[in-house]
PDB file of C-alpha atoms in Angstrom:
ATOM      1  CA  MET A   1    -181.184   8.888 -75.757  1.00 70.00           C
ATOM      2  CA  SER A   2    -178.188   6.573 -75.553  1.00 83.00           C
ATOM      3  CA  LEU A   3    -174.716   7.628 -76.573  1.00 86.00           C
ATOM      4  CA  GLU A   4    -174.837   5.281 -79.532  1.00 87.00           C
ATOM      5  CA  ALA A   5    -178.060   6.865 -80.821  1.00 89.00           C
ATOM      6  CA  LYS A   6    -176.585  10.367 -80.391  1.00 92.00           C
ATOM      7  CA  ILE A   7    -173.491   9.307 -82.303  1.00 93.00           C
ATOM      8  CA  MET A   8    -175.565   7.916 -85.170  1.00 94.00           C
ATOM      9  CA  ASP A   9    -177.571  11.174 -85.403  1.00 94.00           C
ATOM     10  CA  GLN A  10    -174.379  13.235 -85.406  1.00 94.00           C
ATOM     11  CA  MET A  11    -172.832  10.948 -88.040  1.00 95.00           C
ATOM     12  CA  LYS A  12    -175.782  11.548 -90.362  1.00 95.00           C
ATOM     13  CA  GLU A  13    -175.417  15.304 -89.903  1.00 95.00           C
ATOM     14  CA  ALA A  14    -171.650  15.147 -90.489  1.00 94.00           C
ATOM     15  CA  MET A  15    -172.192  13.135 -93.673  1.00 95.00           C
ATOM     16  CA  LYS A  16    -174.702  15.658 -94.975  1.00 96.00           C
ATOM     17  CA  ALA A  17    -172.354  18.537 -94.119  1.00 95.00           C
ATOM     18  CA  LYS A  18    -169.371  16.633 -95.579  1.00 94.00           C
ATOM     19  CA  ASP A  19    -167.462  17.266 -92.328  1.00 93.00           C
ATOM     20  CA  THR A  20    -164.723  14.651 -92.618  1.00 93.00           C
ATOM     21  CA  VAL A  21    -163.009  15.464 -89.313  1.00 93.00           C
ATOM     22  CA  ALA A  22    -166.212  15.130 -87.299  1.00 93.00           C
ATOM     23  CA  LEU A  23    -167.177  12.013 -89.209  1.00 95.00           C
ATOM     24  CA  GLU A  24    -163.820  10.395 -88.480  1.00 95.00           C
ATOM     25  CA  ALA A  25    -164.135  11.183 -84.755  1.00 94.00           C
ATOM     26  CA  LEU A  26    -167.729   9.913 -84.613  1.00 95.00           C
ATOM     27  CA  ARG A  27    -166.772   6.703 -86.405  1.00 95.00           C
ATOM     28  CA  ALA A  28    -163.983   6.174 -83.868  1.00 94.00           C
ATOM     29  CA  ILE A  29    -166.500   6.559 -81.023  1.00 94.00           C
ATOM     30  CA  LYS A  30    -168.909   4.150 -82.683  1.00 94.00           C
ATOM     31  CA  ALA A  31    -166.127   1.598 -83.225  1.00 93.00           C
ATOM     32  CA  ALA A  32    -165.041   1.880 -79.584  1.00 92.00           C
ATOM     33  CA  ILE A  33    -168.638   1.364 -78.410  1.00 90.00           C
ATOM     34  CA  ILE A  34    -169.031  -1.727 -80.590  1.00 89.00           C
ATOM     35  CA  LEU A  35    -165.727  -3.135 -79.331  1.00 90.00           C
ATOM     36  CA  ALA A  36    -166.734  -2.506 -75.722  1.00 88.00           C
ATOM     37  CA  LYS A  37    -170.100  -4.207 -76.251  1.00 86.00           C
ATOM     38  CA  THR A  38    -168.636  -7.277 -77.937  1.00 86.00           C
ATOM     39  CA  GLU A  39    -165.603  -7.917 -75.753  1.00 81.00           C
ATOM     40  CA  ALA A  40    -165.622 -11.017 -73.554  1.00 68.00           C
ATOM     41  CA  GLY A  41    -167.576 -10.615 -70.345  1.00 70.00           C
ATOM     42  CA  ALA A  42    -169.396  -7.482 -71.498  1.00 66.00           C
ATOM     43  CA  SER A  43    -173.021  -7.001 -70.516  1.00 68.00           C
ATOM     44  CA  ASP A  44    -175.793  -6.126 -72.981  1.00 68.00           C
ATOM     45  CA  GLY A  45    -175.136  -2.405 -72.976  1.00 74.00           C
ATOM     46  CA  LEU A  46    -172.715   0.144 -71.624  1.00 79.00           C
ATOM     47  CA  SER A  47    -173.471   2.067 -68.463  1.00 82.00           C
ATOM     48  CA  GLU A  48    -173.160   5.837 -68.521  1.00 82.00           C
ATOM     49  CA  ALA A  49    -169.942   5.599 -66.472  1.00 80.00           C
ATOM     50  CA  ASP A  50    -168.480   3.152 -69.010  1.00 84.00           C
ATOM     51  CA  GLU A  51    -169.438   5.476 -71.860  1.00 87.00           C
ATOM     52  CA  ILE A  52    -167.698   8.404 -70.145  1.00 86.00           C
ATOM     53  CA  LYS A  53    -164.550   6.333 -69.539  1.00 86.00           C
ATOM     54  CA  LEU A  54    -164.575   5.269 -73.171  1.00 90.00           C
ATOM     55  CA  LEU A  55    -164.877   8.868 -74.391  1.00 91.00           C
ATOM     56  CA  GLN A  56    -162.158  10.034 -72.001  1.00 89.00           C
ATOM     57  CA  ARG A  57    -159.855   7.304 -73.281  1.00 92.00           C
ATOM     58  CA  LEU A  58    -160.457   8.461 -76.871  1.00 94.00           C
ATOM     59  CA  VAL A  59    -159.735  12.087 -75.931  1.00 92.00           C
ATOM     60  CA  LYS A  60    -156.561  11.096 -74.088  1.00 91.00           C
ATOM     61  CA  MET A  61    -155.317   9.080 -77.073  1.00 94.00           C
ATOM     62  CA  ARG A  62    -155.819  12.056 -79.365  1.00 95.00           C
ATOM     63  CA  LYS A  63    -154.170  14.494 -76.935  1.00 94.00           C
ATOM     64  CA  ASP A  64    -151.151  12.217 -76.697  1.00 95.00           C
ATOM     65  CA  SER A  65    -150.965  11.914 -80.481  1.00 96.00           C
ATOM     66  CA  ALA A  66    -151.319  15.674 -80.972  1.00 95.00           C
ATOM     67  CA  GLU A  67    -148.556  16.296 -78.424  1.00 96.00           C
ATOM     68  CA  ILE A  68    -146.222  13.867 -80.203  1.00 96.00           C
ATOM     69  CA  TYR A  69    -146.968  15.425 -83.587  1.00 96.00           C
ATOM     70  CA  THR A  70    -146.421  18.924 -82.209  1.00 95.00           C
ATOM     71  CA  ASN A  71    -143.095  17.924 -80.625  1.00 96.00           C
ATOM     72  CA  GLN A  72    -141.997  16.536 -83.979  1.00 95.00           C
ATOM     73  CA  GLY A  73    -142.991  19.741 -85.761  1.00 94.00           C
ATOM     74  CA  ARG A  74    -145.891  18.129 -87.615  1.00 94.00           C
ATOM     75  CA  ALA A  75    -148.676  20.659 -87.108  1.00 93.00           C
ATOM     76  CA  ASP A  76    -150.418  19.261 -90.197  1.00 94.00           C
ATOM     77  CA  LEU A  77    -151.005  15.992 -88.309  1.00 94.00           C
ATOM     78  CA  ALA A  78    -151.702  17.589 -84.916  1.00 94.00           C
ATOM     79  CA  GLU A  79    -154.564  19.799 -86.152  1.00 95.00           C
ATOM     80  CA  PRO A  80    -156.959  16.963 -87.116  1.00 94.00           C
ATOM     81  CA  GLU A  81    -156.322  15.285 -83.751  1.00 94.00           C
ATOM     82  CA  LEU A  82    -157.196  18.495 -81.896  1.00 94.00           C
ATOM     83  CA  ALA A  83    -160.308  18.962 -84.046  1.00 95.00           C
ATOM     84  CA  GLN A  84    -161.409  15.412 -83.224  1.00 94.00           C
ATOM     85  CA  ILE A  85    -160.936  16.130 -79.504  1.00 94.00           C
ATOM     86  CA  ALA A  86    -163.415  19.006 -79.797  1.00 93.00           C
ATOM     87  CA  VAL A  87    -165.967  16.686 -81.438  1.00 94.00           C
ATOM     88  CA  ILE A  88    -165.562  13.938 -78.817  1.00 93.00           C
ATOM     89  CA  GLU A  89    -165.703  16.378 -75.887  1.00 91.00           C
ATOM     90  CA  LYS A  90    -169.235  17.413 -76.942  1.00 91.00           C
ATOM     91  CA  PHE A  91    -170.425  14.066 -75.567  1.00 91.00           C
ATOM     92  CA  LEU A  92    -168.605  14.366 -72.220  1.00 88.00           C
ATOM     93  CA  PRO A  93    -170.136  16.059 -69.175  1.00 84.00           C
ATOM     94  CA  ALA A  94    -169.018  19.615 -68.464  1.00 85.00           C
ATOM     95  CA  GLN A  95    -165.521  19.661 -66.989  1.00 83.00           C
ATOM     96  CA  LEU A  96    -164.969  21.169 -63.545  1.00 86.00           C
ATOM     97  CA  SER A  97    -162.544  24.031 -63.040  1.00 87.00           C
ATOM     98  CA  GLU A  98    -159.425  23.487 -60.946  1.00 86.00           C
ATOM     99  CA  ALA A  99    -160.924  25.616 -58.151  1.00 89.00           C
ATOM    100  CA  GLU A 100    -164.035  23.416 -58.039  1.00 89.00           C
ATOM    101  CA  ILE A 101    -161.927  20.248 -58.021  1.00 88.00           C
ATOM    102  CA  GLU A 102    -159.739  21.673 -55.269  1.00 89.00           C
ATOM    103  CA  ALA A 103    -162.815  22.463 -53.156  1.00 90.00           C
ATOM    104  CA  ILE A 104    -164.160  18.907 -53.557  1.00 90.00           C
ATOM    105  CA  ILE A 105    -160.797  17.344 -52.693  1.00 89.00           C
ATOM    106  CA  SER A 106    -160.323  19.645 -49.692  1.00 89.00           C
ATOM    107  CA  LYS A 107    -163.712  18.509 -48.404  1.00 90.00           C
ATOM    108  CA  ILE A 108    -162.742  14.846 -48.892  1.00 88.00           C
ATOM    109  CA  ILE A 109    -159.451  15.382 -47.050  1.00 87.00           C
ATOM    110  CA  ALA A 110    -161.253  17.111 -44.165  1.00 87.00           C
ATOM    111  CA  GLU A 111    -163.880  14.332 -43.926  1.00 88.00           C
ATOM    112  CA  THR A 112    -161.339  11.502 -43.964  1.00 86.00           C
ATOM    113  CA  GLY A 113    -158.712  13.246 -41.841  1.00 83.00           C
ATOM    114  CA  ALA A 114    -156.087  12.316 -44.429  1.00 79.00           C
ATOM    115  CA  ASN A 115    -152.663  13.883 -44.099  1.00 80.00           C
ATOM    116  CA  GLY A 116    -149.405  13.199 -45.823  1.00 80.00           C
ATOM    117  CA  ILE A 117    -148.690  11.616 -49.162  1.00 84.00           C
ATOM    118  CA  ALA A 118    -149.346   8.136 -47.712  1.00 83.00           C
ATOM    119  CA  ALA A 119    -153.093   8.854 -47.808  1.00 84.00           C
ATOM    120  CA  MET A 120    -153.039   9.751 -51.497  1.00 85.00           C
ATOM    121  CA  GLY A 121    -154.514   6.438 -52.685  1.00 86.00           C
ATOM    122  CA  LYS A 122    -157.453   6.720 -50.305  1.00 87.00           C
ATOM    123  CA  VAL A 123    -158.176  10.327 -51.287  1.00 86.00           C
ATOM    124  CA  MET A 124    -157.728   9.590 -55.014  1.00 87.00           C
ATOM    125  CA  GLY A 125    -160.223   6.721 -54.830  1.00 87.00           C
ATOM    126  CA  LEU A 126    -162.871   8.861 -53.168  1.00 88.00           C
ATOM    127  CA  ALA A 127    -162.174  11.860 -55.421  1.00 87.00           C
ATOM    128  CA  SER A 128    -162.312   9.805 -58.605  1.00 85.00           C
ATOM    129  CA  ALA A 129    -165.612   8.270 -57.538  1.00 84.00           C
ATOM    130  CA  GLN A 130    -167.131  11.638 -56.629  1.00 85.00           C
ATOM    131  CA  ILE A 131    -165.806  13.698 -59.538  1.00 85.00           C
ATOM    132  CA  GLY A 132    -166.361  10.948 -62.095  1.00 74.00           C
ATOM    133  CA  GLY A 133    -165.974  12.055 -65.690  1.00 75.00           C
ATOM    134  CA  GLN A 134    -165.880  15.738 -64.873  1.00 83.00           C
ATOM    135  CA  ALA A 135    -162.082  15.967 -64.708  1.00 83.00           C
ATOM    136  CA  GLU A 136    -159.031  14.113 -65.946  1.00 81.00           C
ATOM    137  CA  GLY A 137    -157.283  11.788 -63.534  1.00 81.00           C
ATOM    138  CA  LYS A 138    -154.012  13.629 -64.090  1.00 83.00           C
ATOM    139  CA  VAL A 139    -155.544  16.918 -62.905  1.00 86.00           C
ATOM    140  CA  ILE A 140    -157.157  15.261 -59.879  1.00 87.00           C
ATOM    141  CA  SER A 141    -153.860  13.580 -58.984  1.00 88.00           C
ATOM    142  CA  GLY A 142    -151.931  16.860 -59.189  1.00 89.00           C
ATOM    143  CA  ILE A 143    -154.369  18.654 -56.922  1.00 89.00           C
ATOM    144  CA  VAL A 144    -154.416  15.794 -54.386  1.00 87.00           C
ATOM    145  CA  LYS A 145    -150.603  15.834 -54.246  1.00 88.00           C
ATOM    146  CA  LYS A 146    -150.578  19.590 -53.795  1.00 87.00           C
ATOM    147  CA  LEU A 147    -153.102  19.475 -50.939  1.00 85.00           C
ATOM    148  CA  LEU A 148    -151.581  16.493 -49.109  1.00 82.00           C
ATOM    149  CA  VAL A 149    -147.987  17.679 -49.108  1.00 77.00           C
TER     150      VAL A 149
END
C-alpha cells in the first residue's frame, strides 16, 4: 500500500474520531505529496526514499516550530506541533539508536580507512546512504564528527 493510500485511510479514521490534530498532520502530509508529484520534473509517483525524505522534512519543520514556540514561552502553540510529530512519525521507518548508528559508522570508517575531519564528507555520504531514513542527519553528523576526531 502506498503512502498516499495509507494517509487517506488514516484521514478517514481521524475524521470519524474527530481527531483534529491528527487530521491536520495527515492533511499536511497529503499536501506535501501532491506538491512533490506536481512539481516540475517530477516523475509519475514518489519512490519510497522520496516519501521518507518528505516525511522527515515535515517532522523537522514541526520540531523547529515547537522549539521556537517553547523558547518564546508559548506551550499552547508547541503542544499541537509535538502531537503532529507523533502522527507523522508513525509513517517513518523505526529509528536506530545512537549505539546502532555508531556501530554502522565505525564499520564504514574501518572499511574506508578514513581518519581525521577531512574525511567527514566521504563518511557522511556513505552513512547517509546506508542508514537512509532511520536517523536524522544531525545525529549522524554528530556521531561521525565524534568518531573522526
